[in-house]
Amino acid sequence: MHGDFALRLVFWETTKRCNLGCIHCRASATPEAPPDELTTEEALAFVRALASAASADAFATPILVLSGGEPLYRNDIFEIAREATRLGLRVALATNGTLVSDEVAAKVSASGIARASVSLDGATAAVHDAFRGRSGAFDLAVAGLKRLQAAGVETQINTTVVRHNVDTLPEVLELAIELGVEALHLFLLVPVGCGVEIADEQMISPERYERVLEWLFAESSRVPIELKATCAPHYFRIMRQKAREPGVELPRGNGMSAMTKGCLAGQHVCFISHSGEVYPCGYLPISSGNIRTTPLEQIWRTSDVFATLRDPAQLGGKCGVCGFRAVCGGCRARAYALTGDYLAAEPFCIYEPPQAAAGT
């Protein structure tokens, strides 16, 4: 039985290949396929094992997110998606949108992919293209998104929040509404991959993070699309603080935008690299095994790293005494990147728990 730690989301880095040069890329993407990339046979075996474990109730039935790099670089991506959906898994595609022709959109739809997210890191070509490292990327991404919608595929926009675009977030939200997507997900930068190189220049301050998350909460009750903060677990602390005010309700989301608690790394989420390494999330580079040698079900059940992440009593610093630790938990990846300790306090949270101030 999966118990209290049901695996809800599996992010699979299907490839490191990509046609863009994004300045924040977690994967440090390359134009060529690495020699250790999972083969088609290995990929299909992984999907079948995942579905089998879910059907045997070893997991909840997770959403499988096909990411990258750029997953459309894999010639077998639709074969993999078809097999996953045939076996009862819900599949999502995370793409930069620039390779989505009418033919590709039709294949996305036919393969059973339930939702496609397209990355837009600004509401204009000038802002987005500078971030993505290619002139024309914005226009191609918007066109690709519209083609997916025309093919009947649910869409969402993913936006990485940095100094370069933080002042344009209201315009990004209005663009998302105008484009008719189901959701806008904001990703707060974690300094891994290429993100390490731009962290000092591009990471917004903890105080600005707080204001962005407060803005997101306020907008969530106004707009007709779902809003979600990712890699910003203290959003769940802010939600509960705001919910104490008269007439304020907590946004819940559902399906692809479901919101349960803050950091889910190793608790309800895991990440599979292009070579089969299993991590708590895509931003916390501490491997717990490899699906080439150990079934994911076994890794999920027996990993010492995952077990530690599931115990809030293990958290250090102010996170360890915070009254919101069960619903927030702090970003373990950001703590690891900036301190070397994934159990340390969230470095970009300005909240000071009364217990910490009292020295308890």
Short mmCIF file of N, CA and C in Angstrom, two decimals, residues 124-211:
data_model
loop_
_atom_site.label_atom_id
_atom_site.label_comp_id
_atom_site.label_asym_id
_atom_site.label_seq_id
_atom_site.Cartn_x
_atom_site.Cartn_y
_atom_site.Cartn_z
N THR A 124 6.39 39.32 -23.60
CA THR A 124 6.80 39.87 -24.89
C THR A 124 7.98 39.09 -25.42
N ALA A 125 8.21 39.22 -26.72
CA ALA A 125 9.34 38.55 -27.35
C ALA A 125 10.67 39.05 -26.78
N ALA A 126 10.77 40.32 -26.50
CA ALA A 126 12.02 40.89 -26.00
C ALA A 126 12.44 40.23 -24.69
N VAL A 127 11.49 40.08 -23.78
CA VAL A 127 11.81 39.50 -22.47
C VAL A 127 12.05 38.00 -22.59
N HIS A 128 11.15 37.29 -23.25
CA HIS A 128 11.24 35.84 -23.35
C HIS A 128 12.48 35.41 -24.14
N ASP A 129 12.71 36.01 -25.27
CA ASP A 129 13.81 35.56 -26.14
C ASP A 129 15.16 35.78 -25.50
N ALA A 130 15.31 36.85 -24.74
CA ALA A 130 16.57 37.09 -24.04
C ALA A 130 16.84 35.99 -23.02
N PHE A 131 15.78 35.49 -22.39
CA PHE A 131 15.90 34.45 -21.39
C PHE A 131 16.16 33.09 -22.03
N ARG A 132 15.55 32.88 -23.20
CA ARG A 132 15.62 31.58 -23.85
C ARG A 132 16.79 31.44 -24.83
N GLY A 133 17.47 32.53 -25.09
CA GLY A 133 18.68 32.44 -25.89
C GLY A 133 18.46 32.26 -27.37
N ARG A 134 17.27 32.64 -27.87
CA ARG A 134 17.01 32.50 -29.30
C ARG A 134 15.98 33.52 -29.76
N SER A 135 16.35 34.31 -30.74
CA SER A 135 15.41 35.26 -31.32
C SER A 135 14.29 34.51 -32.02
N GLY A 136 13.06 34.94 -31.80
CA GLY A 136 11.90 34.29 -32.41
C GLY A 136 11.29 33.19 -31.57
N ALA A 137 11.91 32.86 -30.44
CA ALA A 137 11.41 31.76 -29.61
C ALA A 137 10.02 32.05 -29.06
N PHE A 138 9.75 33.31 -28.70
CA PHE A 138 8.45 33.68 -28.15
C PHE A 138 7.33 33.43 -29.16
N ASP A 139 7.51 33.92 -30.36
CA ASP A 139 6.47 33.76 -31.39
C ASP A 139 6.25 32.29 -31.71
N LEU A 140 7.33 31.51 -31.77
CA LEU A 140 7.20 30.08 -32.04
C LEU A 140 6.48 29.37 -30.89
N ALA A 141 6.78 29.77 -29.64
CA ALA A 141 6.15 29.13 -28.49
C ALA A 141 4.65 29.42 -28.45
N VAL A 142 4.26 30.68 -28.68
CA VAL A 142 2.85 31.03 -28.68
C VAL A 142 2.12 30.32 -29.80
N ALA A 143 2.74 30.26 -30.97
CA ALA A 143 2.11 29.55 -32.10
C ALA A 143 1.95 28.07 -31.79
N GLY A 144 2.98 27.48 -31.17
CA GLY A 144 2.90 26.07 -30.80
C GLY A 144 1.81 25.81 -29.79
N LEU A 145 1.66 26.71 -28.81
CA LEU A 145 0.60 26.57 -27.81
C LEU A 145 -0.77 26.61 -28.47
N LYS A 146 -0.96 27.53 -29.40
CA LYS A 146 -2.25 27.64 -30.08
C LYS A 146 -2.54 26.39 -30.93
N ARG A 147 -1.51 25.82 -31.51
CA ARG A 147 -1.71 24.59 -32.29
C ARG A 147 -2.13 23.44 -31.38
N LEU A 148 -1.54 23.36 -30.20
CA LEU A 148 -1.93 22.32 -29.24
C LEU A 148 -3.39 22.48 -28.84
N GLN A 149 -3.78 23.72 -28.58
CA GLN A 149 -5.18 23.97 -28.22
C GLN A 149 -6.12 23.59 -29.35
N ALA A 150 -5.73 23.92 -30.59
CA ALA A 150 -6.57 23.59 -31.74
C ALA A 150 -6.71 22.09 -31.91
N ALA A 151 -5.71 21.35 -31.44
CA ALA A 151 -5.75 19.89 -31.53
C ALA A 151 -6.49 19.27 -30.34
N GLY A 152 -7.00 20.11 -29.44
CA GLY A 152 -7.80 19.60 -28.32
C GLY A 152 -7.00 19.24 -27.09
N VAL A 153 -5.77 19.71 -26.98
CA VAL A 153 -4.92 19.40 -25.83
C VAL A 153 -5.02 20.52 -24.79
N GLU A 154 -5.24 20.16 -23.53
CA GLU A 154 -5.20 21.15 -22.45
C GLU A 154 -3.81 21.77 -22.40
N THR A 155 -3.75 23.07 -22.06
CA THR A 155 -2.46 23.75 -22.02
C THR A 155 -2.29 24.54 -20.73
N GLN A 156 -1.04 24.71 -20.36
CA GLN A 156 -0.70 25.60 -19.26
C GLN A 156 0.59 26.32 -19.65
N ILE A 157 0.84 27.43 -18.99
CA ILE A 157 2.07 28.19 -19.19
C ILE A 157 2.92 28.05 -17.94
N ASN A 158 4.21 27.75 -18.14
CA ASN A 158 5.19 27.72 -17.05
C ASN A 158 6.10 28.94 -17.19
N THR A 159 6.30 29.66 -16.10
CA THR A 159 7.14 30.85 -16.10
C THR A 159 8.13 30.78 -14.96
N THR A 160 9.40 30.87 -15.27
CA THR A 160 10.44 30.93 -14.24
C THR A 160 10.64 32.38 -13.83
N VAL A 161 10.52 32.64 -12.53
CA VAL A 161 10.56 34.01 -12.02
C VAL A 161 11.98 34.38 -11.61
N VAL A 162 12.49 35.43 -12.25
CA VAL A 162 13.82 35.95 -11.95
C VAL A 162 13.77 37.48 -12.02
N ARG A 163 14.89 38.12 -11.72
CA ARG A 163 14.92 39.58 -11.79
C ARG A 163 14.58 40.09 -13.19
N HIS A 164 14.98 39.32 -14.18
CA HIS A 164 14.80 39.69 -15.58
C HIS A 164 13.33 39.91 -15.94
N ASN A 165 12.42 39.18 -15.26
CA ASN A 165 11.01 39.26 -15.68
C ASN A 165 10.03 39.50 -14.54
N VAL A 166 10.51 39.64 -13.31
CA VAL A 166 9.59 39.70 -12.17
C VAL A 166 8.62 40.88 -12.28
N ASP A 167 9.07 41.97 -12.86
CA ASP A 167 8.18 43.13 -12.97
C ASP A 167 7.11 42.95 -14.04
N THR A 168 7.25 41.94 -14.87
CA THR A 168 6.29 41.70 -15.95
C THR A 168 5.27 40.63 -15.63
N LEU A 169 5.27 40.10 -14.40
CA LEU A 169 4.36 39.00 -14.08
C LEU A 169 2.88 39.35 -14.29
N PRO A 170 2.42 40.55 -13.96
CA PRO A 170 1.01 40.86 -14.27
C PRO A 170 0.70 40.74 -15.76
N GLU A 171 1.64 41.15 -16.61
CA GLU A 171 1.43 41.02 -18.05
C GLU A 171 1.46 39.56 -18.49
N VAL A 172 2.32 38.75 -17.85
CA VAL A 172 2.34 37.31 -18.16
C VAL A 172 1.00 36.68 -17.80
N LEU A 173 0.45 37.05 -16.65
CA LEU A 173 -0.84 36.52 -16.24
C LEU A 173 -1.94 36.93 -17.22
N GLU A 174 -1.96 38.18 -17.62
CA GLU A 174 -2.98 38.62 -18.57
C GLU A 174 -2.82 37.92 -19.91
N LEU A 175 -1.58 37.67 -20.33
CA LEU A 175 -1.36 36.93 -21.57
C LEU A 175 -1.89 35.50 -21.44
N ALA A 176 -1.64 34.87 -20.30
CA ALA A 176 -2.13 33.51 -20.08
C ALA A 176 -3.65 33.46 -20.17
N ILE A 177 -4.31 34.45 -19.59
CA ILE A 177 -5.78 34.51 -19.67
C ILE A 177 -6.21 34.72 -21.11
N GLU A 178 -5.55 35.63 -21.80
CA GLU A 178 -5.89 35.91 -23.19
C GLU A 178 -5.72 34.69 -24.08
N LEU A 179 -4.70 33.90 -23.80
CA LEU A 179 -4.44 32.70 -24.61
C LEU A 179 -5.37 31.55 -24.25
N GLY A 180 -6.08 31.66 -23.15
CA GLY A 180 -7.07 30.64 -22.80
C GLY A 180 -6.50 29.35 -22.25
N VAL A 181 -5.35 29.44 -21.57
CA VAL A 181 -4.78 28.23 -20.98
C VAL A 181 -5.53 27.86 -19.71
N GLU A 182 -5.35 26.62 -19.29
CA GLU A 182 -6.01 26.16 -18.06
C GLU A 182 -5.31 26.67 -16.80
N ALA A 183 -3.99 26.89 -16.90
CA ALA A 183 -3.25 27.23 -15.68
C ALA A 183 -1.99 28.00 -16.02
N LEU A 184 -1.53 28.78 -15.03
CA LEU A 184 -0.23 29.42 -15.06
C LEU A 184 0.53 28.96 -13.83
N HIS A 185 1.69 28.34 -14.07
CA HIS A 185 2.54 27.88 -12.98
C HIS A 185 3.80 28.74 -12.93
N LEU A 186 4.05 29.35 -11.78
CA LEU A 186 5.26 30.13 -11.57
C LEU A 186 6.31 29.27 -10.89
N PHE A 187 7.51 29.24 -11.46
CA PHE A 187 8.63 28.48 -10.92
C PHE A 187 9.64 29.47 -10.34
N LEU A 188 9.91 29.35 -9.06
CA LEU A 188 10.88 30.21 -8.41
C LEU A 188 12.27 29.59 -8.58
N LEU A 189 13.18 30.33 -9.15
CA LEU A 189 14.48 29.81 -9.56
C LEU A 189 15.20 29.08 -8.44
N VAL A 190 15.72 27.89 -8.77
CA VAL A 190 16.59 27.14 -7.87
C VAL A 190 17.96 27.08 -8.53
N PRO A 191 19.04 27.45 -7.83
CA PRO A 191 20.35 27.52 -8.47
C PRO A 191 21.01 26.16 -8.68
N VAL A 192 20.56 25.46 -9.73
CA VAL A 192 21.18 24.21 -10.17
C VAL A 192 21.39 24.32 -11.68
N GLY A 193 22.25 23.45 -12.23
CA GLY A 193 22.52 23.51 -13.66
C GLY A 193 23.04 24.88 -14.05
N CYS A 194 22.53 25.41 -15.16
CA CYS A 194 22.92 26.76 -15.57
C CYS A 194 22.44 27.81 -14.58
N GLY A 195 21.44 27.45 -13.77
CA GLY A 195 20.93 28.39 -12.78
C GLY A 195 21.98 28.80 -11.76
N VAL A 196 23.01 27.96 -11.55
CA VAL A 196 24.08 28.32 -10.63
C VAL A 196 24.82 29.55 -11.14
N GLU A 197 25.04 29.59 -12.46
CA GLU A 197 25.82 30.66 -13.06
C GLU A 197 25.11 32.01 -13.01
N ILE A 198 23.79 31.99 -12.98
CA ILE A 198 23.05 33.25 -13.01
C ILE A 198 22.42 33.59 -11.66
N ALA A 199 22.66 32.76 -10.65
CA ALA A 199 21.98 32.94 -9.36
C ALA A 199 22.22 34.32 -8.77
N ASP A 200 23.48 34.75 -8.72
CA ASP A 200 23.78 36.03 -8.11
C ASP A 200 23.12 37.19 -8.87
N GLU A 201 23.06 37.04 -10.19
CA GLU A 201 22.51 38.10 -11.03
C GLU A 201 21.00 38.07 -11.11
N GLN A 202 20.39 36.86 -11.08
CA GLN A 202 18.98 36.73 -11.43
C GLN A 202 18.04 36.35 -10.29
N MET A 203 18.54 35.77 -9.20
CA MET A 203 17.62 35.38 -8.13
C MET A 203 17.09 36.63 -7.43
N ILE A 204 15.78 36.70 -7.30
CA ILE A 204 15.19 37.84 -6.60
C ILE A 204 15.39 37.65 -5.10
N SER A 205 15.26 38.72 -4.36
CA SER A 205 15.50 38.67 -2.92
C SER A 205 14.39 37.90 -2.20
N PRO A 206 14.66 37.41 -0.99
CA PRO A 206 13.60 36.76 -0.21
C PRO A 206 12.39 37.66 -0.01
N GLU A 207 12.63 38.94 0.20
CA GLU A 207 11.52 39.87 0.39
C GLU A 207 10.67 39.97 -0.88
N ARG A 208 11.33 39.95 -2.04
CA ARG A 208 10.59 40.02 -3.31
C ARG A 208 9.83 38.72 -3.54
N TYR A 209 10.41 37.58 -3.16
CA TYR A 209 9.69 36.31 -3.24
C TYR A 209 8.37 36.41 -2.48
N GLU A 210 8.46 36.97 -1.28
CA GLU A 210 7.26 37.08 -0.45
C GLU A 210 6.20 37.91 -1.15
N ARG A 211 6.60 39.03 -1.73
CA ARG A 211 5.62 39.89 -2.41
C ARG A 211 5.04 39.22 -3.64
#
